[in-house]
Structures are given as structure tokens and as C-alpha cells.
Short mmCIF file of C-alpha atoms and ligand atoms in Angstrom, two decimals:
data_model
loop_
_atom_site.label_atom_id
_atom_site.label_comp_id
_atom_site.label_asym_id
_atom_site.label_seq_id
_atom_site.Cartn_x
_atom_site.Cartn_y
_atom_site.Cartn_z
CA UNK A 12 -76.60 -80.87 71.93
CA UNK A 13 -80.44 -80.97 71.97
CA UNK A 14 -81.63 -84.45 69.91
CA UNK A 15 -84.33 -84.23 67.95
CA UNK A 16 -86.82 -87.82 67.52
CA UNK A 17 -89.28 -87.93 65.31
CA UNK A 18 -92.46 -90.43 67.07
CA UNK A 19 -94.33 -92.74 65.17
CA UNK A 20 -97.44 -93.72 66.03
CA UNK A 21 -100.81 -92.93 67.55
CA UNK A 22 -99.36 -89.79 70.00
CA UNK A 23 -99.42 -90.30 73.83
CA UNK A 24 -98.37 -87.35 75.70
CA UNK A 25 -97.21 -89.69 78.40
CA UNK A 26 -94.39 -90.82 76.09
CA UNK A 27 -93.92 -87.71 74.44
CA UNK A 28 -93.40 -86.20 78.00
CA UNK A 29 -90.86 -88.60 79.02
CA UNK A 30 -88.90 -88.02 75.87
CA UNK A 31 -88.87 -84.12 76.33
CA UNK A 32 -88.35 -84.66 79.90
CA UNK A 33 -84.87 -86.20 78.87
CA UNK A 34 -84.27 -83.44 76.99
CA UNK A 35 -85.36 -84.54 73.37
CA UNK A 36 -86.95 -82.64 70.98
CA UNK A 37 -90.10 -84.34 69.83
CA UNK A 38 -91.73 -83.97 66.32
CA UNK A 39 -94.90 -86.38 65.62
CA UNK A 40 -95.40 -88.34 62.78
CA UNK A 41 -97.70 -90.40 60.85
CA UNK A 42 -96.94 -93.50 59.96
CA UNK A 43 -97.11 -92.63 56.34
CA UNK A 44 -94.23 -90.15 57.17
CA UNK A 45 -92.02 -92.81 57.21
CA UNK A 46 -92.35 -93.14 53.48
CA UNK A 47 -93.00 -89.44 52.48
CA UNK A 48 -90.80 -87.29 54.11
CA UNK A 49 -86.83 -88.29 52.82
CA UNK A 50 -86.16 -84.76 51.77
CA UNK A 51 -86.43 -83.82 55.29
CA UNK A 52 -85.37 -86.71 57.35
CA UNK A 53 -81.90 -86.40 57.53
CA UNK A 54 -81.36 -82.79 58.22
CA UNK A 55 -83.44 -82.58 61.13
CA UNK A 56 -84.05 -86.00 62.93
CA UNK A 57 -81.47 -87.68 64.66
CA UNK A 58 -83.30 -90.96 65.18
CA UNK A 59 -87.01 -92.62 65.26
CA UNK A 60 -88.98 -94.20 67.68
CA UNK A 61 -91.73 -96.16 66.16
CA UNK A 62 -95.05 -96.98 68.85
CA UNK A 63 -95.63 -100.78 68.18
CA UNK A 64 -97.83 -101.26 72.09
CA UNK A 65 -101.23 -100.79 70.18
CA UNK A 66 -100.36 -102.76 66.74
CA UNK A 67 -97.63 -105.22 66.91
CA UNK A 68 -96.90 -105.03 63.39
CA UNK A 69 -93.79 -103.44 61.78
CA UNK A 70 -95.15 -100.49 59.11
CA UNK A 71 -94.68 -101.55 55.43
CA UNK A 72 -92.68 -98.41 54.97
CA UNK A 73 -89.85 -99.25 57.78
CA UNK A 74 -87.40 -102.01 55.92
CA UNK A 75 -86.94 -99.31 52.77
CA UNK A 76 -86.89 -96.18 55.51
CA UNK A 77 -83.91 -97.81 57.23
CA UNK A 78 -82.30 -98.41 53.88
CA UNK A 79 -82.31 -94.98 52.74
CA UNK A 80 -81.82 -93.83 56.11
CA UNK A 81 -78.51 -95.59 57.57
CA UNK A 82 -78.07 -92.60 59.60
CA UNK A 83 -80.95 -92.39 61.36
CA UNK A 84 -81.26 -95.03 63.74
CA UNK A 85 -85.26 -96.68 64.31
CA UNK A 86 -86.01 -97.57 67.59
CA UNK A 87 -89.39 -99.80 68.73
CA UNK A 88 -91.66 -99.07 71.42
CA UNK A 89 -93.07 -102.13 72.39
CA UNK A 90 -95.42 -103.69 75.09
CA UNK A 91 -93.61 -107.05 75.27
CA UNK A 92 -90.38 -108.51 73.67
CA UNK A 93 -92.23 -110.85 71.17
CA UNK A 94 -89.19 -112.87 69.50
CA UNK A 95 -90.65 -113.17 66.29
CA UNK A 96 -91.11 -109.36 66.01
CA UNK A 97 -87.75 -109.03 67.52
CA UNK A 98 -86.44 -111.11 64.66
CA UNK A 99 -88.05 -109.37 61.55
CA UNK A 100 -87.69 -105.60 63.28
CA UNK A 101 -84.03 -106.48 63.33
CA UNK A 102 -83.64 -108.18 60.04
CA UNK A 103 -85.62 -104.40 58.58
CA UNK A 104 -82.97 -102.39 60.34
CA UNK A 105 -84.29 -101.65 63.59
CA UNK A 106 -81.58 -101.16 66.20
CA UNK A 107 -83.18 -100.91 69.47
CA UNK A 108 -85.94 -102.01 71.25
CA UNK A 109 -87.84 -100.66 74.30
CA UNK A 110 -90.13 -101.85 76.47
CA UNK A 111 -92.97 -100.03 78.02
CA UNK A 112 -93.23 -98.99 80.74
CA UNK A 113 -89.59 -97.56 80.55
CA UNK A 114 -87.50 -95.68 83.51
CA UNK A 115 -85.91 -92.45 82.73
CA UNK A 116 -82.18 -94.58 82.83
CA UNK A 117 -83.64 -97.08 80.46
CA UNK A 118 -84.51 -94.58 77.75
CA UNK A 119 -80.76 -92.86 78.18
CA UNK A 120 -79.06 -95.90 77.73
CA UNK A 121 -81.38 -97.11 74.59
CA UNK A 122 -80.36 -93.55 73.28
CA UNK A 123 -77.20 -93.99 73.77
CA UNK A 124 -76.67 -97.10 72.45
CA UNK A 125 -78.54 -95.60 68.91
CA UNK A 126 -76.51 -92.38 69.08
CA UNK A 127 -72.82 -94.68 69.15
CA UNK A 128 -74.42 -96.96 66.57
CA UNK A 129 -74.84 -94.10 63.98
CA UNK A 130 -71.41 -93.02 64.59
CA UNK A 131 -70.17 -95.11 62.40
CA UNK A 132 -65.98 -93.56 62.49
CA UNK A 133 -63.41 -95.19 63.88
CA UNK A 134 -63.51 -95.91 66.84
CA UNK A 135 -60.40 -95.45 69.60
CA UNK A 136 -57.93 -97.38 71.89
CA UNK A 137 -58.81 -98.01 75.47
CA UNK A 138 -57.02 -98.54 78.30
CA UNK A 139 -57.79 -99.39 81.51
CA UNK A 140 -55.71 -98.84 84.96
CA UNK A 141 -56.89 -101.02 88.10
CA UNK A 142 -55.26 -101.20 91.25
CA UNK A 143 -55.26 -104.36 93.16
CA UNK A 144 -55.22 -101.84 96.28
CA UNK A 145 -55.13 -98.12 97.07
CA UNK A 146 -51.70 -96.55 96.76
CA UNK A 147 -49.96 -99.24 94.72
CA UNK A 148 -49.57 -96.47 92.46
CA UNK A 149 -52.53 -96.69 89.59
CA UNK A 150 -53.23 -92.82 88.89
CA UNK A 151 -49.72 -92.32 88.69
CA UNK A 152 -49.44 -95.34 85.82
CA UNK A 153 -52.88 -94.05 84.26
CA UNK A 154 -51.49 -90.15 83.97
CA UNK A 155 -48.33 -90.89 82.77
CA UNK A 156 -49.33 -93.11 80.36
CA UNK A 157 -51.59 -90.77 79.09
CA UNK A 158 -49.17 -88.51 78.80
CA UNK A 159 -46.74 -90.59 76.93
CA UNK A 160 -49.39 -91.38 74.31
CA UNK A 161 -50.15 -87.67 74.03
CA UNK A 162 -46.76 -87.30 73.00
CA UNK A 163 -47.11 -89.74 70.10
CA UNK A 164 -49.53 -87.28 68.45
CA UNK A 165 -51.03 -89.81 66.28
CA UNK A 166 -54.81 -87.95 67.52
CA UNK A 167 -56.30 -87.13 71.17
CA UNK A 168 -55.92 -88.62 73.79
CA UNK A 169 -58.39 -89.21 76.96
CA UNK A 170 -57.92 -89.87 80.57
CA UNK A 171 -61.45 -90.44 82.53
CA UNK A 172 -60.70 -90.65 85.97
CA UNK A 173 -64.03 -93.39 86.68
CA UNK A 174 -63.76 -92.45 90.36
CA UNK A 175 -67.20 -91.79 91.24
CA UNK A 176 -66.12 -89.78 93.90
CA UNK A 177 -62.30 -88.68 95.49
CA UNK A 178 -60.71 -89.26 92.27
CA UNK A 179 -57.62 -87.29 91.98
CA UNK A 180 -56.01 -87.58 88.55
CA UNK A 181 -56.91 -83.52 88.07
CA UNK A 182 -54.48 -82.94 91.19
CA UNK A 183 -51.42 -84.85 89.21
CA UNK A 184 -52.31 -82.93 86.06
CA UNK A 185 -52.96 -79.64 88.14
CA UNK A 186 -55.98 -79.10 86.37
CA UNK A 187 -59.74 -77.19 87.83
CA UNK A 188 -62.43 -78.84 85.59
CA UNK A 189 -65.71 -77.29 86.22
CA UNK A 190 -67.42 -80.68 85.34
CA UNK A 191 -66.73 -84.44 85.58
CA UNK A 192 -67.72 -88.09 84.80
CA UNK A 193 -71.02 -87.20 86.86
CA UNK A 194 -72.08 -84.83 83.96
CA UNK A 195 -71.34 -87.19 81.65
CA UNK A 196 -72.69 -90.05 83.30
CA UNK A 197 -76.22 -88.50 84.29
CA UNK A 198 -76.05 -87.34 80.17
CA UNK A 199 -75.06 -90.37 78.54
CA UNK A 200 -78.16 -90.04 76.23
CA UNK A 201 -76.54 -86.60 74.40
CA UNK A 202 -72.77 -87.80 74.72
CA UNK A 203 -71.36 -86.58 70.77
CA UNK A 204 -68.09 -84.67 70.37
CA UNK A 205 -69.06 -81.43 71.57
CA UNK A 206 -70.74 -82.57 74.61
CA UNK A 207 -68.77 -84.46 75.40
CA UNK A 208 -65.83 -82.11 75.01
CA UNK A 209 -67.12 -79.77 76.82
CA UNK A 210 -66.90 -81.67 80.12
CA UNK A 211 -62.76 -81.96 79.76
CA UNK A 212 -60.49 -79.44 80.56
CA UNK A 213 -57.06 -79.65 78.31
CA UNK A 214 -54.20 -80.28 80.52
CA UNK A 215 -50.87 -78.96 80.00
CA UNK A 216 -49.40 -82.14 79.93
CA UNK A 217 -51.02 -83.05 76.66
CA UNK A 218 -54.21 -85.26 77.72
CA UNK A 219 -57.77 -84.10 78.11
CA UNK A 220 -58.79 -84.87 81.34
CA UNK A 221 -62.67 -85.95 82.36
CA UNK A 222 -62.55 -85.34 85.99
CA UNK A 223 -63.90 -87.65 89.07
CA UNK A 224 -66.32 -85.66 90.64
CA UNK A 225 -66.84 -83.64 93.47
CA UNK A 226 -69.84 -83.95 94.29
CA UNK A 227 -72.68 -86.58 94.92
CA UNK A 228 -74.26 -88.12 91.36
CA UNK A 229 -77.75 -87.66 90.44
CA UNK A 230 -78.62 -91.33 89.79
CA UNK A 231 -77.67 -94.78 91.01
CA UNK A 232 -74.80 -95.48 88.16
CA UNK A 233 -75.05 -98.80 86.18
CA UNK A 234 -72.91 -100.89 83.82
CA UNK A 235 -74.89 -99.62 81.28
CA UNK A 236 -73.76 -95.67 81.38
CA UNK A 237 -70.36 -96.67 82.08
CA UNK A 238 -70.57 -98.55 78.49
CA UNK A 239 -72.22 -95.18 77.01
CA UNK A 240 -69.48 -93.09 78.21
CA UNK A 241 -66.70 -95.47 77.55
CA UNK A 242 -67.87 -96.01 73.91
CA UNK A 243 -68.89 -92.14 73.32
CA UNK A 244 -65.14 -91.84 74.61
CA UNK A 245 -63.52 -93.81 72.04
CA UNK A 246 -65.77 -92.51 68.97
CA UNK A 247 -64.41 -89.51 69.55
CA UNK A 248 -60.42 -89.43 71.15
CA UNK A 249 -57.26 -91.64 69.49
CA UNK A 250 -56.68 -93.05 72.99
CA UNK A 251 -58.35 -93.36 76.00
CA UNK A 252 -57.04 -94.28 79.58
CA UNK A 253 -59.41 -94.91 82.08
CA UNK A 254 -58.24 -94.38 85.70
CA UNK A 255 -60.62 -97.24 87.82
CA UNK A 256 -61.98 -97.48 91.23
CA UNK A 257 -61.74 -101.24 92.28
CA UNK A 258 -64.96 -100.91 95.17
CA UNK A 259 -67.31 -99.96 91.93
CA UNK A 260 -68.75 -102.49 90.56
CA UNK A 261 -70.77 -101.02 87.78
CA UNK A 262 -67.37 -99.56 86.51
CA UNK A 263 -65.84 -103.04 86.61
CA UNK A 264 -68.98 -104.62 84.65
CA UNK A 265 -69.32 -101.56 82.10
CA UNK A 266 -65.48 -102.34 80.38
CA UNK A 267 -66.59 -104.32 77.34
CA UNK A 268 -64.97 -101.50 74.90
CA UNK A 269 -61.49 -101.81 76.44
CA UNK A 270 -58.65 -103.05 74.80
CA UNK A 271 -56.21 -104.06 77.26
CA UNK A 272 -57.19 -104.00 81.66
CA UNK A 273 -53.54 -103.59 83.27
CA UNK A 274 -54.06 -104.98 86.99
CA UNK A 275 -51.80 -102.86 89.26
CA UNK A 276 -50.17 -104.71 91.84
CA UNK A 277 -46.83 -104.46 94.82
CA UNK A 278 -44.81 -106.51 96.46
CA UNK A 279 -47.45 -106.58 99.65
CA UNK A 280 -49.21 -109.86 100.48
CA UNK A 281 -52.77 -108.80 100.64
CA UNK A 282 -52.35 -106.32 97.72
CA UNK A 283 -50.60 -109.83 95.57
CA UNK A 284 -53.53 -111.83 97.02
CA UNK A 285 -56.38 -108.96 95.98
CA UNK A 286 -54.46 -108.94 92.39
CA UNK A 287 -55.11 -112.62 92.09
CA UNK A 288 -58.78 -112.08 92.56
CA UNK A 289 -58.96 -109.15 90.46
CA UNK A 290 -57.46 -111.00 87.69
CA UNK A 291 -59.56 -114.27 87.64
CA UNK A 292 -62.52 -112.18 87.67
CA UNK A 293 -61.39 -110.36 84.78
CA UNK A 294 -60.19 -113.25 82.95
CA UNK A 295 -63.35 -114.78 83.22
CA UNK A 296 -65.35 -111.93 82.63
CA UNK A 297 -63.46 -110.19 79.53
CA UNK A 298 -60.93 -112.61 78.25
CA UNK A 299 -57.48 -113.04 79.12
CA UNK A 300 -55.92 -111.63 76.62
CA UNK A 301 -57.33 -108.37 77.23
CA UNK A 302 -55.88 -108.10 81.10
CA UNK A 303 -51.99 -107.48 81.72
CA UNK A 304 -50.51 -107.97 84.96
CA UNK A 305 -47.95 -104.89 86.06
CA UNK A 306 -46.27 -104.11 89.25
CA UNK A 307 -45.62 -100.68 90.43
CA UNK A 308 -43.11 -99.42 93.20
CA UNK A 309 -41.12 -102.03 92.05
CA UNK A 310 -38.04 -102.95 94.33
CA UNK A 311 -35.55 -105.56 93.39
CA UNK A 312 -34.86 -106.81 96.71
CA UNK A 313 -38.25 -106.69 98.13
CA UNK A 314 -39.23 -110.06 100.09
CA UNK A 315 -41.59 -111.48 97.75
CA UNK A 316 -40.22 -111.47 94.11
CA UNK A 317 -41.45 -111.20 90.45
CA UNK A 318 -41.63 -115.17 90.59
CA UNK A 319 -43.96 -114.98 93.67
CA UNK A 320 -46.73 -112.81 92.32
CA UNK A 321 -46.49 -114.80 88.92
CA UNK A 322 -47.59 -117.45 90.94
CA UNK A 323 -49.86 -116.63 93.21
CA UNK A 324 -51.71 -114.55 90.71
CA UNK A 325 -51.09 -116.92 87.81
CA UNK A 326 -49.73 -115.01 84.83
CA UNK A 327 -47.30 -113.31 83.85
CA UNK A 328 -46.44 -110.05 84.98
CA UNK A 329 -45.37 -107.87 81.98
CA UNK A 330 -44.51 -104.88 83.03
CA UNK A 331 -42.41 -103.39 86.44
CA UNK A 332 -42.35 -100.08 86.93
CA UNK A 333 -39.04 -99.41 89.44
CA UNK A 334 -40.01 -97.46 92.80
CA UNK A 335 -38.71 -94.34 92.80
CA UNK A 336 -41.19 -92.38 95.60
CA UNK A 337 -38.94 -88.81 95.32
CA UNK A 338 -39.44 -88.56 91.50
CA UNK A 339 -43.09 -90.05 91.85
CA UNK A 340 -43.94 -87.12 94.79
CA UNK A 341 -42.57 -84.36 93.44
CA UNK A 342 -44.75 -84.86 90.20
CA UNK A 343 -47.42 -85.38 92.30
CA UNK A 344 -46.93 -81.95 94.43
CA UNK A 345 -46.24 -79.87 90.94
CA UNK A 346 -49.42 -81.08 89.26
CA UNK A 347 -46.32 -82.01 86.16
CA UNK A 348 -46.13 -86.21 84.94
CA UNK A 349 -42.52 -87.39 85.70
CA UNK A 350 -42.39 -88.42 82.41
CA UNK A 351 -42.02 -84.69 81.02
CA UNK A 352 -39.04 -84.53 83.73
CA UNK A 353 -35.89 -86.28 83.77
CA UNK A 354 -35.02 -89.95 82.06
CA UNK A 355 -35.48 -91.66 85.31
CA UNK A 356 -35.74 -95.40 84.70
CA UNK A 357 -39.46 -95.14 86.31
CA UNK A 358 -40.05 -92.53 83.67
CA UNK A 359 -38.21 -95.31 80.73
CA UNK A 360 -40.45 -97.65 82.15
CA UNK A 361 -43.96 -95.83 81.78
CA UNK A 362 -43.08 -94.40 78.61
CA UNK A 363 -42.41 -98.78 77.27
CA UNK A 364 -45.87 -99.52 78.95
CA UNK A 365 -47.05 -96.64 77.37
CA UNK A 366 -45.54 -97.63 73.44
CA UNK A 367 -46.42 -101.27 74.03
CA UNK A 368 -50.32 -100.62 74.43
CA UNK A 369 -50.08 -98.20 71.40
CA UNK A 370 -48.46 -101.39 69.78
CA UNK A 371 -45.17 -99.40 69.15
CA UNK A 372 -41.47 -100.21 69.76
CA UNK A 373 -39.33 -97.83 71.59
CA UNK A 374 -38.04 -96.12 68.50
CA UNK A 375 -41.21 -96.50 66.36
CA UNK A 376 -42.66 -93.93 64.66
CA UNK A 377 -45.93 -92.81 65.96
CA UNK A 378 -48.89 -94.45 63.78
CA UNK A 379 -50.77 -91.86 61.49
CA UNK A 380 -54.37 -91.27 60.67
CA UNK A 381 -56.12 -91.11 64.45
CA UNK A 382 -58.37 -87.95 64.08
CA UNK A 383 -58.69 -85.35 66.23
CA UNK A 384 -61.94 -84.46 68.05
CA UNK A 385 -62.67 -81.65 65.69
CA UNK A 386 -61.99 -84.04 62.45
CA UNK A 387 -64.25 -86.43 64.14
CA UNK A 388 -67.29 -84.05 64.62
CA UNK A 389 -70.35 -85.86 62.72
CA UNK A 390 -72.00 -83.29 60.12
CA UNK A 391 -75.45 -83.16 62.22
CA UNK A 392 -73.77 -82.53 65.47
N1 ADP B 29 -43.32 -96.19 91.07
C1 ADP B 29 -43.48 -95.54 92.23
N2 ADP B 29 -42.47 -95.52 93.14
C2 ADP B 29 -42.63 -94.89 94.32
N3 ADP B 29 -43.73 -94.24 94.67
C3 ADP B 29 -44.78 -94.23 93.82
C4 ADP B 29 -44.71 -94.87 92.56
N4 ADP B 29 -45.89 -94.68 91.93
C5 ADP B 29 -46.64 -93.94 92.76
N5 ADP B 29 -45.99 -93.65 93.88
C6 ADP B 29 -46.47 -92.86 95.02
O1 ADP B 29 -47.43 -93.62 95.73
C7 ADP B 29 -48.50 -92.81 96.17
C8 ADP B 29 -49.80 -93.34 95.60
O2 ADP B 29 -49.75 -93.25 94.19
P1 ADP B 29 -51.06 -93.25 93.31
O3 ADP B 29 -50.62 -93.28 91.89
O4 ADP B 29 -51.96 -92.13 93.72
O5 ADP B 29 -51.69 -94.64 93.73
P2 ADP B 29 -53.19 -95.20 93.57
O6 ADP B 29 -53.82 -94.48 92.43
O7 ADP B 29 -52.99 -96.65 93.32
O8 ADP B 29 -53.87 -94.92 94.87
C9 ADP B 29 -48.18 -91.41 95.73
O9 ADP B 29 -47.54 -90.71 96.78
C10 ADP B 29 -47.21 -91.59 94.59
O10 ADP B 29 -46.34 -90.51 94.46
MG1 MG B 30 -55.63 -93.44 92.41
#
């Protein structure tokens, strides 16, 4: 959807050009506007950037604009990050600031932090998958759960498969998207529902499904984006289950919105070692009460035990999901989640991992009231 900003200030085509060239629609102002014009402000401006780099005063007119106007976010163009202006443009209602000179990626993150700021719904359950190494078995966790929660229908449910490149969650769903997390990454600044809905393909399994992508991105990818889309994500699904690349750092520094990080690990030494690294970062980084400890492939008489990785990686481990490679290939090779097939005990054991981030028991009734994409459009989108 085309964004419409309304820009304060003395008019330099410079700016003006960089905001079109990001695909805004510009309309000029006075700053008088700001007080006459509340008939029209709602219907056609999604937000306002206000040009402070000449006067570094806020206009009399903002503190009551952003009152009447809690739906359309003020930004500040500024030349330098005084704290004192900071201070009072915040305490009027401003939400963001900018500095100039700005970069293309730090205007589409500044929008996109505005545009999930006036979405003011509620806002989803994320989860995130992480393998301590490739092949422990992470996509197939991420899908299935995905699928179980689909099943729930308490609202709609998500999987983002953040592989910036050879992802291949839409080969376990069989789905052919015709876009991916590149679209919505290079786009963060005009993520809303229909966008954003546009980039999924349904999958007959039940989940949506934002594809890795095949091809190479149009921009060095920063924490920032991955934020954006996370966030735009959860204002607008029930659940969403991100499938993670552990080589990507940006990805790994852009989870502040997640709810719970499950670390994916085996019964291999260097995969139990690269869990225990994985997991003190996390811990330190986003709390840990937010990362859960799993092992996949799971095998009972494996050399080293349950008791083993609890100790090397220092936490519990909370859930084990059985190996059982026949039932976890052939859902791999018909594009269909083993937990639509038969009640294999791997298939018991996703769909508990599965309940237990929804914060359900087994035989709990799925919770009411999540909203489904098309109940969360906004009215301006
Ligand atoms: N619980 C399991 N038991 C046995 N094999 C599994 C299990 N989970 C996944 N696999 C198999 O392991 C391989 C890698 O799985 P995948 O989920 O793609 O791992 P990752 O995403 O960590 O690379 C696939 O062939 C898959 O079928
Ligand atoms: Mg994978």
C-alpha cells in the first residue's frame, strides 16, 4: 500500500525526493497546517514528518496535533540529536526522530517503526526455531509446530522461514510462493496486513508460509528490518514461528519481539558444544526465560544422554522429540507435516511442544479471541 506523509516545514526537494523515492506519497504543509487541517488529517495522511534542521524549535501547534491525532504518528527531521529537544518532542507526542543526512535503510526502518506504533491491536505470539547445527532437525520442529498451532484455530498462524537464502520450509509444506522474506525485508517501510499478506502463499497444511528466498537481496539486511518484519508479523497473525539461520547474525540480533527461542540440539558433541554457545549468547542477550532448550532425533540409548547436554549446555532441556527418520522423510518427500499423519510418538511430541508454547495442556481447549488477518485490517489500510 502506497503511504501518504504529509511534510512540515520549509520544502526541500532533496527530502521530498528521498521520501517519494521510497515510495511515499508526499503532500506539503505549512506549519500552520498542523493546527488547521483536522477535518482532513486522518483520512488521508498516514503519518508526519516535521523539518526541525533550520529552526530547532517544536511548532506551538504539535503537543495538541498529536493529541487529537493518536493515529497519526509525528516524526522529526533533525540536524543533530539535541537531548533537550529530544526530551520535550517526546513528552508532545513525537515518536521518531531522524537525523539528517539519512540513508535510504534509515528512513525504512524509522517508517516502520511509526507504522507498528500506530497499530495499536494486539499484537501476536512468536516463536523462534534455532538449530545448534544444520540437520539436527529445526525446519522440521518449526513446520510442524506451525502446523499444530494452525490446528488450534484460535486466529492465523505464520511461519517465516528467516533463511536469507536456501531456506526450505516451502519444500516440507509443498508450497511455490512467488515472493519471500526478501520482499518483505527490502519493504519493511509499507509492511500492513495486505502487504504483507500478499507475500505468503496459504499452505495446505494450515500455516501461511513467508518463503526464504531464491534469489540474492537487494540490500545488506540489518537487525533493524528483521525487527520491522518480525513485529509487522505479529500485528497481524495469532502465531508466528520463525524458522532461523544460525550463520546470520542480523537475524539473531533482530529477535526482541519473540516470546520463547527453542535452541535445537542432538546427541553429537560439536552440535551439544555449539548449543551451549548458542544458549549463553541468548541468555545474555534476551533473557533466559525466553530461550528453551529441545533435542531433536532423540534416541534413548545414544552415547551422550539427556543428563550430558543439561550439563554441558547448562539448563534444562524441556522438550525431546524421539528420532523417527522414516516418518520424518516421508513428510519431507510429500511436502505433508507428520503431524497430519499417523500418532507417531514424534508426532505426540511436536504437537506437546506445540500446546506448551500456546500455553495449553494436551486436552485444553484452544484459547478464543486471536483475530484473523482480515479482522485485523486497520480502517486506513
Ligand atoms: N525427529 C527426527 N528423527 C529423525 N529424523 C529427523 C527428525 N527430524 C528431522 N529429521 C530428518 O533430518 C533431516 C534434516 O531435518 P531438518 O528439519 O531439515 O533439519 P535442519 O532444519 O535442522 O537442517 C531431514 O531428512 C529430516 O527428515
Ligand atoms: Mg532447516
Amino acid at each position: 500500500m502506497n503511504q501518504s506523509i504529509a511534510l512540515v516545514g520549509p520544502g526541500d526537494r532533496q527530502v521530498e525526493q528521498l521520501l517519494r523515492g521510497r515510495g511515499l506519497t508526499v503532500i506539503s504543509w505549512m506549519e500552520r497546517d498542523l493546527a488547521g487541517r483536522s477535518q482532513q488529517v486522518s483520512a488521508a495522511t498516514d503519518f508526519v514528518m516535521i523539518d526541525l534542521r533550520d529552526q530547532p524549535r517544536l511548532p506551538a501547534a504539535l503537543e495538541a496535533f498529536c493529541r487529537q491525532h493518536p493515529a497519526v504518528p509525528v516524526l522529526l527531521l533533525v540536524s543533530s540529536l539535541d537531548p533537550v529537544l529530544m526530551l520535550e518532542a517526546m513528552r508532545a507526542g513525537v515518536k521518531e526522530c531522524l537525523q539528517y543526512p539519512f540513508s535510504a535503510e534509515e528512513l525504512d526502518t524509522a517508517v516502520a517503526r511509526i507504522a507498528v506504533s500506530r497499530d495499536t491491536g494486539p499484537v501476536g505470539d512468536v516463536f523462534a526455531f534455532l538449530g545448534a547445527k544444520g540437520g539436527v532437525g529445526t525446519t522440521t520442529a518449526a513446520v510442524n509446530v506451525a502446523t499444530e498451532l494452525s490446528r488450534l484455530k484460535a486466529g492465523t498462524v505464520l511461519l517465516v522461514d528467516l533463511h536469507l537464502a536456501y531456506g526450505d520450509a516451502a519444500i516440507y509444506l509443498a508450497a511455490e510462493p512467488k515472493f519471500s522474506v526478501a520482499d518483505a525485508l527490502e519493504n519493511t517501510h509499507r509492511l500492513d496486513a495486505a502487504f504483507l499478506q500478499s507475500l505468503c502463499v496459504k499452505t495446505k497444511a494450515g500455516p501461511e508460509l513467508l518463503a526464504s528466498p531464491d534469489r540474492a537481496l537487494g540490500l545488506l539486511v540489518d537487525a533493524g528490518r528483521v525487527r520491522a518484519l518480525i513485529d509487522a508479523a505479529a500485528h497481524h497473525y495469532r502465531y508466528v514461528v520463525l524458522d532461523l539461520c544460525r550463520t546470520d547474525p542480523a537475524v539473531l540480533d533482530g529477535l526482541d519481539p519473540v516470546k520463547k527461542i527453542l535452541v535445537i540440539a542432538n546427541q553429537e558433541l560439536a552440535t551439544v558444544r555449539g548449543a551451549s554457545r548458542m544458549a549463553d549468547t541468548l541468555n545474555k542477550r534476551y533473557g533466559k526465560d525466553r530461550v528453551v532448550l529441545a533435542v531433536s532425533r532423540y534416541d534413548p540409548n545414544a552415547g551422550i544422554g539427556q543428563e550430558d547436554i543439561e550439563r554441558v549446555v547448562g539448563s534444562k532441556i524441556r522438550h525431546l522429540l524421539p528420532s523417527d527418520y522414516r516418518v520424518a522423510l516421508e513428510a519431507l518427500n510429500t511436502g505433508r507435516p507428520l503431524s497430519l499423519g499417523n500418532q507417531t510418538r514424534l508426532a505426540g511430541a511436536l504437537k506437546v511442544l506445540a500446546l506448551e508454547l500456546a500455553e495449553l495442556s494436551n486436552d485444553a481447549r484452544p484459547r478464543q479471541g486471536g483475530r484473523s488477518i482480515f479482522g485485523r485490517l486497520r480502517g486506513r489500510s
